[in-house]
Amino acid sequence: MEEELDLREALATGERMQEIVTKAVVDRDFLREIIKLLDDDLWTVQKNALRVVSEVIEDIPELQSAIITKLMIMVRRSESVPLTQEIARTFGLLAKINPDEVKKIVPVIFANYRLGDPKIKVNMSYVLEEIMRTNPSLLGGVFKDIGRLLTSRNPEDKLAALNFISALSENGLRYVTPFIPKLFELMRDRDEIVRASTIETLVKLAEKNKKFRMVVIKKLREFDDHSTLVKRKVEEGLSELTLLEKE
C-alpha cells in the first residue's frame, strides 16, 4: 500500500474500499479487525464494514452462522436506513449461500416484527422483504402470518403485508396466489391508504402475468371509489396495464 491504512477512517468515508476487500480476503487478522468495527458508534463505519464482510463471507462458511447472530443485534439497534438496508442485503445474500441457517432465524425475525417497537418493526420489515425476494422458500409458516396481517385491524399491518406480497411476487405469482382473494377484498378497506396500496400491489402482480392482468384490468375498470388518492392509483394502474397489453 502506498500509505498506511487507517481502517476506521477509510470505512467512515467509504474510501479505498476495494483495497480493504482485497486485504480482507487474504488476511484473516485484518478481517477480524473489520468485524470488530461492526460495533462502531458511527453507522457509516458499521455499514461499510458489513459491505466488506459480505464480499468475503461466501468463502468462509464458519463465519456465516456467527454473522447471522451479529446481524440480528445490529438490525434491532439500527437507527439508520442505509445501515438497515445493508443488513437486509446481507441477510438476502446469506439466504442464497446458507439457506439452512437463515431458515432457522426467520421465525425470530418475524416475531421481532410482530412484537417490536415501531423502529424494530420497520427494520425487520426490510430484512423480511429481502429474504422474500431472494429465497421465499425459507419462509415456512410465515405465509400464514402474512395472511393474518392482511386481516388485522391495524392499517400498518395491512400495509406491511402488502409490501411483503410485492416482494414475494418478484419470484412469481405462485408465492402470492393464496393472498389474491384477500387483496380484492382490501380494495374496499375503510382506510384509503390501504386501498391505494392494494391497487398498487395488484398492478405490480398483474405486470408479471398476462392472464391475471386481464382480471385486474376488469376489476379496476369496474371499481369506483370516492377517494382522490385511490382514483389516481386506479387511473395510473389502468394506464400502465393497458399499455403492457398493447406491447
JSON list of C-alpha atoms in Angstrom, two decimals:
[
{"chain": "A", "resi": 1, "resn": "MET", "atom": "CA", "xyz": [0.00, 0.00, 0.00]},
{"chain": "A", "resi": 2, "resn": "GLU", "atom": "CA", "xyz": [1.27, 3.44, -0.83]},
{"chain": "A", "resi": 3, "resn": "GLU", "atom": "CA", "xyz": [0.37, 4.82, 2.60]},
{"chain": "A", "resi": 4, "resn": "GLU", "atom": "CA", "xyz": [-0.63, 3.38, 5.91]},
{"chain": "A", "resi": 5, "resn": "LEU", "atom": "CA", "xyz": [-4.29, 2.48, 6.00]},
{"chain": "A", "resi": 6, "resn": "ASP", "atom": "CA", "xyz": [-6.40, 3.99, 8.76]},
{"chain": "A", "resi": 7, "resn": "LEU", "atom": "CA", "xyz": [-9.10, 1.32, 8.64]},
{"chain": "A", "resi": 8, "resn": "ARG", "atom": "CA", "xyz": [-11.76, 3.09, 10.65]},
{"chain": "A", "resi": 9, "resn": "GLU", "atom": "CA", "xyz": [-11.29, 6.36, 8.79]},
{"chain": "A", "resi": 10, "resn": "ALA", "atom": "CA", "xyz": [-11.47, 4.59, 5.44]},
{"chain": "A", "resi": 11, "resn": "LEU", "atom": "CA", "xyz": [-14.67, 2.81, 6.44]},
{"chain": "A", "resi": 12, "resn": "ALA", "atom": "CA", "xyz": [-16.16, 6.03, 7.77]},
{"chain": "A", "resi": 13, "resn": "THR", "atom": "CA", "xyz": [-15.60, 7.78, 4.44]},
{"chain": "A", "resi": 14, "resn": "GLY", "atom": "CA", "xyz": [-16.09, 4.80, 2.13]},
{"chain": "A", "resi": 15, "resn": "GLU", "atom": "CA", "xyz": [-12.68, 5.35, 0.58]},
{"chain": "A", "resi": 16, "resn": "ARG", "atom": "CA", "xyz": [-10.23, 2.62, -0.51]},
{"chain": "A", "resi": 17, "resn": "MET", "atom": "CA", "xyz": [-13.00, 0.02, -0.19]},
{"chain": "A", "resi": 18, "resn": "GLN", "atom": "CA", "xyz": [-11.64, -2.29, -2.90]},
{"chain": "A", "resi": 19, "resn": "GLU", "atom": "CA", "xyz": [-8.26, -2.21, -1.26]},
{"chain": "A", "resi": 20, "resn": "ILE", "atom": "CA", "xyz": [-9.85, -3.16, 2.07]},
{"chain": "A", "resi": 21, "resn": "VAL", "atom": "CA", "xyz": [-11.83, -6.01, 0.49]},
{"chain": "A", "resi": 22, "resn": "THR", "atom": "CA", "xyz": [-8.72, -7.37, -1.22]},
{"chain": "A", "resi": 23, "resn": "LYS", "atom": "CA", "xyz": [-6.75, -7.39, 2.02]},
{"chain": "A", "resi": 24, "resn": "ALA", "atom": "CA", "xyz": [-9.67, -8.94, 3.96]},
{"chain": "A", "resi": 25, "resn": "VAL", "atom": "CA", "xyz": [-9.74, -11.85, 1.52]},
{"chain": "A", "resi": 26, "resn": "VAL", "atom": "CA", "xyz": [-6.15, -12.88, 2.27]},
{"chain": "A", "resi": 27, "resn": "ASP", "atom": "CA", "xyz": [-5.61, -11.66, 5.82]},
{"chain": "A", "resi": 28, "resn": "ARG", "atom": "CA", "xyz": [-7.92, -13.16, 8.46]},
{"chain": "A", "resi": 29, "resn": "ASP", "atom": "CA", "xyz": [-6.48, -10.97, 11.23]},
{"chain": "A", "resi": 30, "resn": "PHE", "atom": "CA", "xyz": [-7.38, -7.92, 9.14]},
{"chain": "A", "resi": 31, "resn": "LEU", "atom": "CA", "xyz": [-10.85, -9.34, 8.61]},
{"chain": "A", "resi": 32, "resn": "ARG", "atom": "CA", "xyz": [-11.28, -9.78, 12.35]},
{"chain": "A", "resi": 33, "resn": "GLU", "atom": "CA", "xyz": [-10.47, -6.10, 12.80]},
{"chain": "A", "resi": 34, "resn": "ILE", "atom": "CA", "xyz": [-13.20, -5.25, 10.31]},
{"chain": "A", "resi": 35, "resn": "ILE", "atom": "CA", "xyz": [-15.69, -7.48, 12.13]},
{"chain": "A", "resi": 36, "resn": "LYS", "atom": "CA", "xyz": [-14.93, -5.66, 15.39]},
{"chain": "A", "resi": 37, "resn": "LEU", "atom": "CA", "xyz": [-15.93, -2.42, 13.68]},
{"chain": "A", "resi": 38, "resn": "LEU", "atom": "CA", "xyz": [-19.46, -3.74, 13.20]},
{"chain": "A", "resi": 39, "resn": "ASP", "atom": "CA", "xyz": [-19.89, -2.45, 16.78]},
{"chain": "A", "resi": 40, "resn": "ASP", "atom": "CA", "xyz": [-18.58, 1.02, 15.98]},
{"chain": "A", "resi": 41, "resn": "ASP", "atom": "CA", "xyz": [-20.54, 4.05, 17.18]},
{"chain": "A", "resi": 42, "resn": "LEU", "atom": "CA", "xyz": [-20.65, 5.51, 13.66]},
{"chain": "A", "resi": 43, "resn": "TRP", "atom": "CA", "xyz": [-23.24, 3.94, 11.39]},
{"chain": "A", "resi": 44, "resn": "THR", "atom": "CA", "xyz": [-21.22, 4.58, 8.22]},
{"chain": "A", "resi": 45, "resn": "VAL", "atom": "CA", "xyz": [-18.35, 2.55, 9.70]},
{"chain": "A", "resi": 46, "resn": "GLN", "atom": "CA", "xyz": [-20.75, -0.28, 10.51]},
{"chain": "A", "resi": 47, "resn": "LYS", "atom": "CA", "xyz": [-22.32, -0.18, 7.05]},
{"chain": "A", "resi": 48, "resn": "ASN", "atom": "CA", "xyz": [-19.04, -0.23, 5.15]},
{"chain": "A", "resi": 49, "resn": "ALA", "atom": "CA", "xyz": [-17.55, -2.86, 7.45]},
{"chain": "A", "resi": 50, "resn": "LEU", "atom": "CA", "xyz": [-20.57, -5.01, 6.69]},
{"chain": "A", "resi": 51, "resn": "ARG", "atom": "CA", "xyz": [-20.08, -4.40, 2.95]},
{"chain": "A", "resi": 52, "resn": "VAL", "atom": "CA", "xyz": [-16.59, -5.83, 3.26]},
{"chain": "A", "resi": 53, "resn": "VAL", "atom": "CA", "xyz": [-17.78, -8.82, 5.28]},
{"chain": "A", "resi": 54, "resn": "SER", "atom": "CA", "xyz": [-20.46, -9.50, 2.66]},
{"chain": "A", "resi": 55, "resn": "GLU", "atom": "CA", "xyz": [-17.81, -9.57, -0.07]},
{"chain": "A", "resi": 56, "resn": "VAL", "atom": "CA", "xyz": [-15.81, -12.34, 1.62]},
{"chain": "A", "resi": 57, "resn": "ILE", "atom": "CA", "xyz": [-18.36, -14.32, 3.63]},
{"chain": "A", "resi": 58, "resn": "GLU", "atom": "CA", "xyz": [-19.32, -16.78, 0.89]},
{"chain": "A", "resi": 59, "resn": "ASP", "atom": "CA", "xyz": [-15.86, -18.35, 1.10]},
{"chain": "A", "resi": 60, "resn": "ILE", "atom": "CA", "xyz": [-15.85, -18.55, 4.92]},
{"chain": "A", "resi": 61, "resn": "PRO", "atom": "CA", "xyz": [-18.64, -20.95, 5.98]},
{"chain": "A", "resi": 62, "resn": "GLU", "atom": "CA", "xyz": [-17.65, -20.85, 9.64]},
{"chain": "A", "resi": 63, "resn": "LEU", "atom": "CA", "xyz": [-18.34, -17.13, 9.72]},
{"chain": "A", "resi": 64, "resn": "GLN", "atom": "CA", "xyz": [-21.84, -17.34, 8.27]},
{"chain": "A", "resi": 65, "resn": "SER", "atom": "CA", "xyz": [-23.67, -18.63, 11.34]},
{"chain": "A", "resi": 66, "resn": "ALA", "atom": "CA", "xyz": [-21.90, -16.19, 13.66]},
{"chain": "A", "resi": 67, "resn": "ILE", "atom": "CA", "xyz": [-22.62, -13.23, 11.41]},
{"chain": "A", "resi": 68, "resn": "ILE", "atom": "CA", "xyz": [-26.35, -14.02, 11.42]},
{"chain": "A", "resi": 69, "resn": "THR", "atom": "CA", "xyz": [-26.39, -13.63, 15.19]},
{"chain": "A", "resi": 70, "resn": "LYS", "atom": "CA", "xyz": [-24.49, -10.36, 14.82]},
{"chain": "A", "resi": 71, "resn": "LEU", "atom": "CA", "xyz": [-26.87, -9.10, 12.17]},
{"chain": "A", "resi": 72, "resn": "MET", "atom": "CA", "xyz": [-29.85, -9.67, 14.46]},
{"chain": "A", "resi": 73, "resn": "ILE", "atom": "CA", "xyz": [-28.23, -7.47, 17.10]},
{"chain": "A", "resi": 74, "resn": "MET", "atom": "CA", "xyz": [-27.36, -4.82, 14.54]},
{"chain": "A", "resi": 75, "resn": "VAL", "atom": "CA", "xyz": [-30.79, -4.64, 12.95]},
{"chain": "A", "resi": 76, "resn": "ARG", "atom": "CA", "xyz": [-32.53, -4.23, 16.29]},
{"chain": "A", "resi": 77, "resn": "ARG", "atom": "CA", "xyz": [-30.23, -1.32, 17.16]},
{"chain": "A", "resi": 78, "resn": "SER", "atom": "CA", "xyz": [-30.01, 0.37, 13.77]},
{"chain": "A", "resi": 79, "resn": "GLU", "atom": "CA", "xyz": [-31.17, 3.99, 13.62]},
{"chain": "A", "resi": 80, "resn": "SER", "atom": "CA", "xyz": [-30.01, 4.48, 10.02]},
{"chain": "A", "resi": 81, "resn": "VAL", "atom": "CA", "xyz": [-31.94, 3.44, 6.93]},
{"chain": "A", "resi": 82, "resn": "PRO", "atom": "CA", "xyz": [-28.78, 2.88, 4.81]},
{"chain": "A", "resi": 83, "resn": "LEU", "atom": "CA", "xyz": [-27.33, 0.66, 7.53]},
{"chain": "A", "resi": 84, "resn": "THR", "atom": "CA", "xyz": [-30.59, -1.26, 7.85]},
{"chain": "A", "resi": 85, "resn": "GLN", "atom": "CA", "xyz": [-30.68, -1.75, 4.08]},
{"chain": "A", "resi": 86, "resn": "GLU", "atom": "CA", "xyz": [-27.12, -3.09, 4.13]},
{"chain": "A", "resi": 87, "resn": "ILE", "atom": "CA", "xyz": [-28.06, -5.50, 6.91]},
{"chain": "A", "resi": 88, "resn": "ALA", "atom": "CA", "xyz": [-31.07, -6.63, 4.89]},
{"chain": "A", "resi": 89, "resn": "ARG", "atom": "CA", "xyz": [-28.93, -7.15, 1.77]},
{"chain": "A", "resi": 90, "resn": "THR", "atom": "CA", "xyz": [-26.55, -9.29, 3.80]},
{"chain": "A", "resi": 91, "resn": "PHE", "atom": "CA", "xyz": [-29.45, -11.40, 5.04]},
{"chain": "A", "resi": 92, "resn": "GLY", "atom": "CA", "xyz": [-30.51, -11.79, 1.42]},
{"chain": "A", "resi": 93, "resn": "LEU", "atom": "CA", "xyz": [-27.03, -12.94, 0.46]},
{"chain": "A", "resi": 94, "resn": "LEU", "atom": "CA", "xyz": [-26.99, -15.46, 3.30]},
{"chain": "A", "resi": 95, "resn": "ALA", "atom": "CA", "xyz": [-30.44, -16.70, 2.25]},
{"chain": "A", "resi": 96, "resn": "LYS", "atom": "CA", "xyz": [-28.78, -17.74, -1.02]},
{"chain": "A", "resi": 97, "resn": "ILE", "atom": "CA", "xyz": [-25.48, -19.17, 0.25]},
{"chain": "A", "resi": 98, "resn": "ASN", "atom": "CA", "xyz": [-26.59, -20.63, 3.59]},
{"chain": "A", "resi": 99, "resn": "PRO", "atom": "CA", "xyz": [-30.36, -21.05, 3.48]},
{"chain": "A", "resi": 100, "resn": "ASP", "atom": "CA", "xyz": [-30.49, -23.56, 6.33]},
{"chain": "A", "resi": 101, "resn": "GLU", "atom": "CA", "xyz": [-29.07, -21.07, 8.82]},
{"chain": "A", "resi": 102, "resn": "VAL", "atom": "CA", "xyz": [-31.35, -18.27, 7.65]},
{"chain": "A", "resi": 103, "resn": "LYS", "atom": "CA", "xyz": [-34.40, -20.53, 7.79]},
{"chain": "A", "resi": 104, "resn": "LYS", "atom": "CA", "xyz": [-33.76, -21.08, 11.49]},
{"chain": "A", "resi": 105, "resn": "ILE", "atom": "CA", "xyz": [-33.83, -17.37, 12.21]},
{"chain": "A", "resi": 106, "resn": "VAL", "atom": "CA", "xyz": [-36.83, -16.37, 10.04]},
{"chain": "A", "resi": 107, "resn": "PRO", "atom": "CA", "xyz": [-39.41, -17.08, 12.80]},
{"chain": "A", "resi": 108, "resn": "VAL", "atom": "CA", "xyz": [-37.35, -14.94, 15.18]},
{"chain": "A", "resi": 109, "resn": "ILE", "atom": "CA", "xyz": [-37.21, -12.10, 12.66]},
{"chain": "A", "resi": 110, "resn": "PHE", "atom": "CA", "xyz": [-40.97, -12.24, 12.20]},
{"chain": "A", "resi": 111, "resn": "ALA", "atom": "CA", "xyz": [-41.56, -12.41, 15.96]},
{"chain": "A", "resi": 112, "resn": "ASN", "atom": "CA", "xyz": [-39.43, -9.27, 16.34]},
{"chain": "A", "resi": 113, "resn": "TYR", "atom": "CA", "xyz": [-41.54, -7.64, 13.64]},
{"chain": "A", "resi": 114, "resn": "ARG", "atom": "CA", "xyz": [-44.80, -8.54, 15.37]},
{"chain": "A", "resi": 115, "resn": "LEU", "atom": "CA", "xyz": [-43.74, -7.64, 18.92]},
{"chain": "A", "resi": 116, "resn": "GLY", "atom": "CA", "xyz": [-41.15, -4.92, 18.43]},
{"chain": "A", "resi": 117, "resn": "ASP", "atom": "CA", "xyz": [-41.47, -1.18, 18.84]},
{"chain": "A", "resi": 118, "resn": "PRO", "atom": "CA", "xyz": [-42.11, 0.88, 15.67]},
{"chain": "A", "resi": 119, "resn": "LYS", "atom": "CA", "xyz": [-38.41, 1.21, 14.83]},
{"chain": "A", "resi": 120, "resn": "ILE", "atom": "CA", "xyz": [-37.78, -2.52, 15.16]},
{"chain": "A", "resi": 121, "resn": "LYS", "atom": "CA", "xyz": [-40.89, -3.32, 13.10]},
{"chain": "A", "resi": 122, "resn": "VAL", "atom": "CA", "xyz": [-39.63, -1.15, 10.25]},
{"chain": "A", "resi": 123, "resn": "ASN", "atom": "CA", "xyz": [-36.12, -2.59, 10.43]},
{"chain": "A", "resi": 124, "resn": "MET", "atom": "CA", "xyz": [-37.36, -6.17, 10.46]},
{"chain": "A", "resi": 125, "resn": "SER", "atom": "CA", "xyz": [-39.63, -5.48, 7.50]},
{"chain": "A", "resi": 126, "resn": "TYR", "atom": "CA", "xyz": [-36.57, -4.54, 5.42]},
{"chain": "A", "resi": 127, "resn": "VAL", "atom": "CA", "xyz": [-34.97, -7.87, 6.31]},
{"chain": "A", "resi": 128, "resn": "LEU", "atom": "CA", "xyz": [-38.10, -9.93, 5.68]},
{"chain": "A", "resi": 129, "resn": "GLU", "atom": "CA", "xyz": [-38.69, -8.30, 2.30]},
{"chain": "A", "resi": 130, "resn": "GLU", "atom": "CA", "xyz": [-35.11, -9.01, 1.21]},
{"chain": "A", "resi": 131, "resn": "ILE", "atom": "CA", "xyz": [-35.37, -12.67, 2.21]},
{"chain": "A", "resi": 132, "resn": "MET", "atom": "CA", "xyz": [-38.69, -12.88, 0.38]},
{"chain": "A", "resi": 133, "resn": "ARG", "atom": "CA", "xyz": [-37.07, -11.53, -2.77]},
{"chain": "A", "resi": 134, "resn": "THR", "atom": "CA", "xyz": [-34.05, -13.82, -2.66]},
{"chain": "A", "resi": 135, "resn": "ASN", "atom": "CA", "xyz": [-35.35, -17.12, -1.25]},
{"chain": "A", "resi": 136, "resn": "PRO", "atom": "CA", "xyz": [-39.06, -17.20, -0.34]},
{"chain": "A", "resi": 137, "resn": "SER", "atom": "CA", "xyz": [-38.93, -20.96, 0.18]},
{"chain": "A", "resi": 138, "resn": "LEU", "atom": "CA", "xyz": [-37.37, -20.24, 3.59]},
{"chain": "A", "resi": 139, "resn": "LEU", "atom": "CA", "xyz": [-40.49, -18.59, 4.96]},
{"chain": "A", "resi": 140, "resn": "GLY", "atom": "CA", "xyz": [-42.43, -21.67, 6.01]},
{"chain": "A", "resi": 141, "resn": "GLY", "atom": "CA", "xyz": [-45.15, -20.75, 8.49]},
{"chain": "A", "resi": 142, "resn": "VAL", "atom": "CA", "xyz": [-44.60, -17.05, 7.91]},
{"chain": "A", "resi": 143, "resn": "PHE", "atom": "CA", "xyz": [-47.00, -17.27, 4.95]},
{"chain": "A", "resi": 144, "resn": "LYS", "atom": "CA", "xyz": [-49.84, -17.81, 7.43]},
{"chain": "A", "resi": 145, "resn": "ASP", "atom": "CA", "xyz": [-48.65, -14.83, 9.45]},
{"chain": "A", "resi": 146, "resn": "ILE", "atom": "CA", "xyz": [-48.78, -12.64, 6.34]},
{"chain": "A", "resi": 147, "resn": "GLY", "atom": "CA", "xyz": [-52.35, -13.76, 5.82]},
{"chain": "A", "resi": 148, "resn": "ARG", "atom": "CA", "xyz": [-53.17, -12.72, 9.38]},
{"chain": "A", "resi": 149, "resn": "LEU", "atom": "CA", "xyz": [-51.62, -9.31, 8.82]},
{"chain": "A", "resi": 150, "resn": "LEU", "atom": "CA", "xyz": [-53.97, -8.79, 5.87]},
{"chain": "A", "resi": 151, "resn": "THR", "atom": "CA", "xyz": [-56.95, -9.19, 8.21]},
{"chain": "A", "resi": 152, "resn": "SER", "atom": "CA", "xyz": [-55.52, -7.10, 11.05]},
{"chain": "A", "resi": 153, "resn": "ARG", "atom": "CA", "xyz": [-57.46, -4.13, 12.38]},
{"chain": "A", "resi": 154, "resn": "ASN", "atom": "CA", "xyz": [-54.24, -2.13, 12.22]},
{"chain": "A", "resi": 155, "resn": "PRO", "atom": "CA", "xyz": [-53.73, -0.44, 8.83]},
{"chain": "A", "resi": 156, "resn": "GLU", "atom": "CA", "xyz": [-49.95, -0.55, 9.34]},
{"chain": "A", "resi": 157, "resn": "ASP", "atom": "CA", "xyz": [-50.06, -4.35, 9.50]},
{"chain": "A", "resi": 158, "resn": "LYS", "atom": "CA", "xyz": [-52.01, -4.47, 6.25]},
{"chain": "A", "resi": 159, "resn": "LEU", "atom": "CA", "xyz": [-49.54, -2.13, 4.56]},
{"chain": "A", "resi": 160, "resn": "ALA", "atom": "CA", "xyz": [-46.63, -4.26, 5.75]},
{"chain": "A", "resi": 161, "resn": "ALA", "atom": "CA", "xyz": [-48.33, -7.38, 4.39]},
{"chain": "A", "resi": 162, "resn": "LEU", "atom": "CA", "xyz": [-48.81, -5.67, 1.03]},
{"chain": "A", "resi": 163, "resn": "ASN", "atom": "CA", "xyz": [-45.09, -4.86, 0.92]},
{"chain": "A", "resi": 164, "resn": "PHE", "atom": "CA", "xyz": [-44.27, -8.48, 1.76]},
{"chain": "A", "resi": 165, "resn": "ILE", "atom": "CA", "xyz": [-46.57, -9.71, -1.02]},
{"chain": "A", "resi": 166, "resn": "SER", "atom": "CA", "xyz": [-44.93, -7.36, -3.52]},
{"chain": "A", "resi": 167, "resn": "ALA", "atom": "CA", "xyz": [-41.52, -8.71, -2.51]},
{"chain": "A", "resi": 168, "resn": "LEU", "atom": "CA", "xyz": [-42.72, -12.29, -2.84]},
{"chain": "A", "resi": 169, "resn": "SER", "atom": "CA", "xyz": [-44.18, -11.61, -6.27]},
{"chain": "A", "resi": 170, "resn": "GLU", "atom": "CA", "xyz": [-40.69, -10.99, -7.66]},
{"chain": "A", "resi": 171, "resn": "ASN", "atom": "CA", "xyz": [-40.33, -14.78, -7.61]},
{"chain": "A", "resi": 172, "resn": "GLY", "atom": "CA", "xyz": [-43.58, -15.39, -9.46]},
{"chain": "A", "resi": 173, "resn": "LEU", "atom": "CA", "xyz": [-47.29, -15.48, -8.71]},
{"chain": "A", "resi": 174, "resn": "ARG", "atom": "CA", "xyz": [-47.10, -18.95, -7.18]},
{"chain": "A", "resi": 175, "resn": "TYR", "atom": "CA", "xyz": [-46.00, -17.48, -3.86]},
{"chain": "A", "resi": 176, "resn": "VAL", "atom": "CA", "xyz": [-48.80, -14.91, -3.68]},
{"chain": "A", "resi": 177, "resn": "THR", "atom": "CA", "xyz": [-51.75, -16.73, -5.23]},
{"chain": "A", "resi": 178, "resn": "PRO", "atom": "CA", "xyz": [-53.26, -17.63, -1.81]},
{"chain": "A", "resi": 179, "resn": "PHE", "atom": "CA", "xyz": [-53.43, -13.93, -0.93]},
{"chain": "A", "resi": 180, "resn": "ILE", "atom": "CA", "xyz": [-55.17, -12.71, -4.08]},
{"chain": "A", "resi": 181, "resn": "PRO", "atom": "CA", "xyz": [-58.79, -13.11, -2.86]},
{"chain": "A", "resi": 182, "resn": "LYS", "atom": "CA", "xyz": [-57.98, -11.04, 0.21]},
{"chain": "A", "resi": 183, "resn": "LEU", "atom": "CA", "xyz": [-56.31, -8.39, -1.96]},
{"chain": "A", "resi": 184, "resn": "PHE", "atom": "CA", "xyz": [-59.54, -7.95, -3.88]},
{"chain": "A", "resi": 185, "resn": "GLU", "atom": "CA", "xyz": [-61.38, -7.57, -0.56]},
{"chain": "A", "resi": 186, "resn": "LEU", "atom": "CA", "xyz": [-58.89, -4.93, 0.59]},
{"chain": "A", "resi": 187, "resn": "MET", "atom": "CA", "xyz": [-59.90, -2.78, -2.37]},
{"chain": "A", "resi": 188, "resn": "ARG", "atom": "CA", "xyz": [-62.89, -1.95, -0.13]},
{"chain": "A", "resi": 189, "resn": "ASP", "atom": "CA", "xyz": [-60.94, -1.38, 3.07]},
{"chain": "A", "resi": 190, "resn": "ARG", "atom": "CA", "xyz": [-62.08, 1.60, 5.15]},
{"chain": "A", "resi": 191, "resn": "ASP", "atom": "CA", "xyz": [-58.57, 3.12, 5.08]},
{"chain": "A", "resi": 192, "resn": "GLU", "atom": "CA", "xyz": [-57.82, 4.95, 1.82]},
{"chain": "A", "resi": 193, "resn": "ILE", "atom": "CA", "xyz": [-54.06, 4.39, 2.16]},
{"chain": "A", "resi": 194, "resn": "VAL", "atom": "CA", "xyz": [-54.68, 0.64, 2.38]},
{"chain": "A", "resi": 195, "resn": "ARG", "atom": "CA", "xyz": [-56.98, 0.78, -0.65]},
{"chain": "A", "resi": 196, "resn": "ALA", "atom": "CA", "xyz": [-54.45, 2.77, -2.66]},
{"chain": "A", "resi": 197, "resn": "SER", "atom": "CA", "xyz": [-51.61, 0.45, -1.68]},
{"chain": "A", "resi": 198, "resn": "THR", "atom": "CA", "xyz": [-53.73, -2.57, -2.54]},
{"chain": "A", "resi": 199, "resn": "ILE", "atom": "CA", "xyz": [-54.28, -1.17, -6.04]},
{"chain": "A", "resi": 200, "resn": "GLU", "atom": "CA", "xyz": [-50.52, -0.66, -6.42]},
{"chain": "A", "resi": 201, "resn": "THR", "atom": "CA", "xyz": [-49.86, -4.23, -5.30]},
{"chain": "A", "resi": 202, "resn": "LEU", "atom": "CA", "xyz": [-52.43, -5.74, -7.66]},
{"chain": "A", "resi": 203, "resn": "VAL", "atom": "CA", "xyz": [-50.97, -3.74, -10.55]},
{"chain": "A", "resi": 204, "resn": "LYS", "atom": "CA", "xyz": [-47.49, -4.99, -9.73]},
{"chain": "A", "resi": 205, "resn": "LEU", "atom": "CA", "xyz": [-48.72, -8.59, -9.69]},
{"chain": "A", "resi": 206, "resn": "ALA", "atom": "CA", "xyz": [-50.60, -8.07, -12.95]},
{"chain": "A", "resi": 207, "resn": "GLU", "atom": "CA", "xyz": [-47.49, -6.78, -14.69]},
{"chain": "A", "resi": 208, "resn": "LYS", "atom": "CA", "xyz": [-45.94, -10.24, -14.39]},
{"chain": "A", "resi": 209, "resn": "ASN", "atom": "CA", "xyz": [-48.84, -12.40, -15.61]},
{"chain": "A", "resi": 210, "resn": "LYS", "atom": "CA", "xyz": [-50.92, -11.75, -18.71]},
{"chain": "A", "resi": 211, "resn": "LYS", "atom": "CA", "xyz": [-53.95, -13.79, -17.60]},
{"chain": "A", "resi": 212, "resn": "PHE", "atom": "CA", "xyz": [-54.06, -12.12, -14.20]},
{"chain": "A", "resi": 213, "resn": "ARG", "atom": "CA", "xyz": [-53.51, -8.77, -15.90]},
{"chain": "A", "resi": 214, "resn": "MET", "atom": "CA", "xyz": [-56.83, -9.07, -17.68]},
{"chain": "A", "resi": 215, "resn": "VAL", "atom": "CA", "xyz": [-58.57, -9.86, -14.40]},
{"chain": "A", "resi": 216, "resn": "VAL", "atom": "CA", "xyz": [-57.08, -6.81, -12.70]},
{"chain": "A", "resi": 217, "resn": "ILE", "atom": "CA", "xyz": [-57.87, -4.53, -15.64]},
{"chain": "A", "resi": 218, "resn": "LYS", "atom": "CA", "xyz": [-61.52, -5.64, -15.47]},
{"chain": "A", "resi": 219, "resn": "LYS", "atom": "CA", "xyz": [-61.61, -5.09, -11.69]},
{"chain": "A", "resi": 220, "resn": "LEU", "atom": "CA", "xyz": [-60.11, -1.62, -11.98]},
{"chain": "A", "resi": 221, "resn": "ARG", "atom": "CA", "xyz": [-62.48, -0.57, -14.76]},
{"chain": "A", "resi": 222, "resn": "GLU", "atom": "CA", "xyz": [-65.45, -1.59, -12.63]},
{"chain": "A", "resi": 223, "resn": "PHE", "atom": "CA", "xyz": [-64.04, -0.08, -9.44]},
{"chain": "A", "resi": 224, "resn": "ASP", "atom": "CA", "xyz": [-65.48, 3.17, -8.09]},
{"chain": "A", "resi": 225, "resn": "ASP", "atom": "CA", "xyz": [-64.03, 5.00, -5.10]},
{"chain": "A", "resi": 226, "resn": "HIS", "atom": "CA", "xyz": [-64.67, 8.43, -3.60]},
{"chain": "A", "resi": 227, "resn": "SER", "atom": "CA", "xyz": [-61.01, 8.97, -2.61]},
{"chain": "A", "resi": 228, "resn": "THR", "atom": "CA", "xyz": [-58.94, 11.19, -4.91]},
{"chain": "A", "resi": 229, "resn": "LEU", "atom": "CA", "xyz": [-55.82, 9.24, -3.98]},
{"chain": "A", "resi": 230, "resn": "VAL", "atom": "CA", "xyz": [-57.38, 5.88, -4.81]},
{"chain": "A", "resi": 231, "resn": "LYS", "atom": "CA", "xyz": [-58.87, 7.19, -8.07]},
{"chain": "A", "resi": 232, "resn": "ARG", "atom": "CA", "xyz": [-55.42, 8.37, -9.13]},
{"chain": "A", "resi": 233, "resn": "LYS", "atom": "CA", "xyz": [-53.90, 4.97, -8.36]},
{"chain": "A", "resi": 234, "resn": "VAL", "atom": "CA", "xyz": [-56.65, 3.25, -10.37]},
{"chain": "A", "resi": 235, "resn": "GLU", "atom": "CA", "xyz": [-56.05, 5.57, -13.35]},
{"chain": "A", "resi": 236, "resn": "GLU", "atom": "CA", "xyz": [-52.28, 5.09, -13.18]},
{"chain": "A", "resi": 237, "resn": "GLY", "atom": "CA", "xyz": [-52.68, 1.32, -12.87]},
{"chain": "A", "resi": 238, "resn": "LEU", "atom": "CA", "xyz": [-55.07, 1.08, -15.81]},
{"chain": "A", "resi": 239, "resn": "SER", "atom": "CA", "xyz": [-52.79, 3.22, -17.95]},
{"chain": "A", "resi": 240, "resn": "GLU", "atom": "CA", "xyz": [-49.79, 1.07, -17.14]},
{"chain": "A", "resi": 241, "resn": "LEU", "atom": "CA", "xyz": [-51.52, -2.28, -17.63]},
{"chain": "A", "resi": 242, "resn": "THR", "atom": "CA", "xyz": [-53.33, -1.35, -20.86]},
{"chain": "A", "resi": 243, "resn": "LEU", "atom": "CA", "xyz": [-50.03, -0.12, -22.26]},
{"chain": "A", "resi": 244, "resn": "LEU", "atom": "CA", "xyz": [-48.49, -3.53, -21.49]},
{"chain": "A", "resi": 245, "resn": "GLU", "atom": "CA", "xyz": [-51.37, -5.20, -23.30]},
{"chain": "A", "resi": 246, "resn": "LYS", "atom": "CA", "xyz": [-50.52, -3.28, -26.47]},
{"chain": "A", "resi": 247, "resn": "GLU", "atom": "CA", "xyz": [-46.89, -4.40, -26.50]}
]
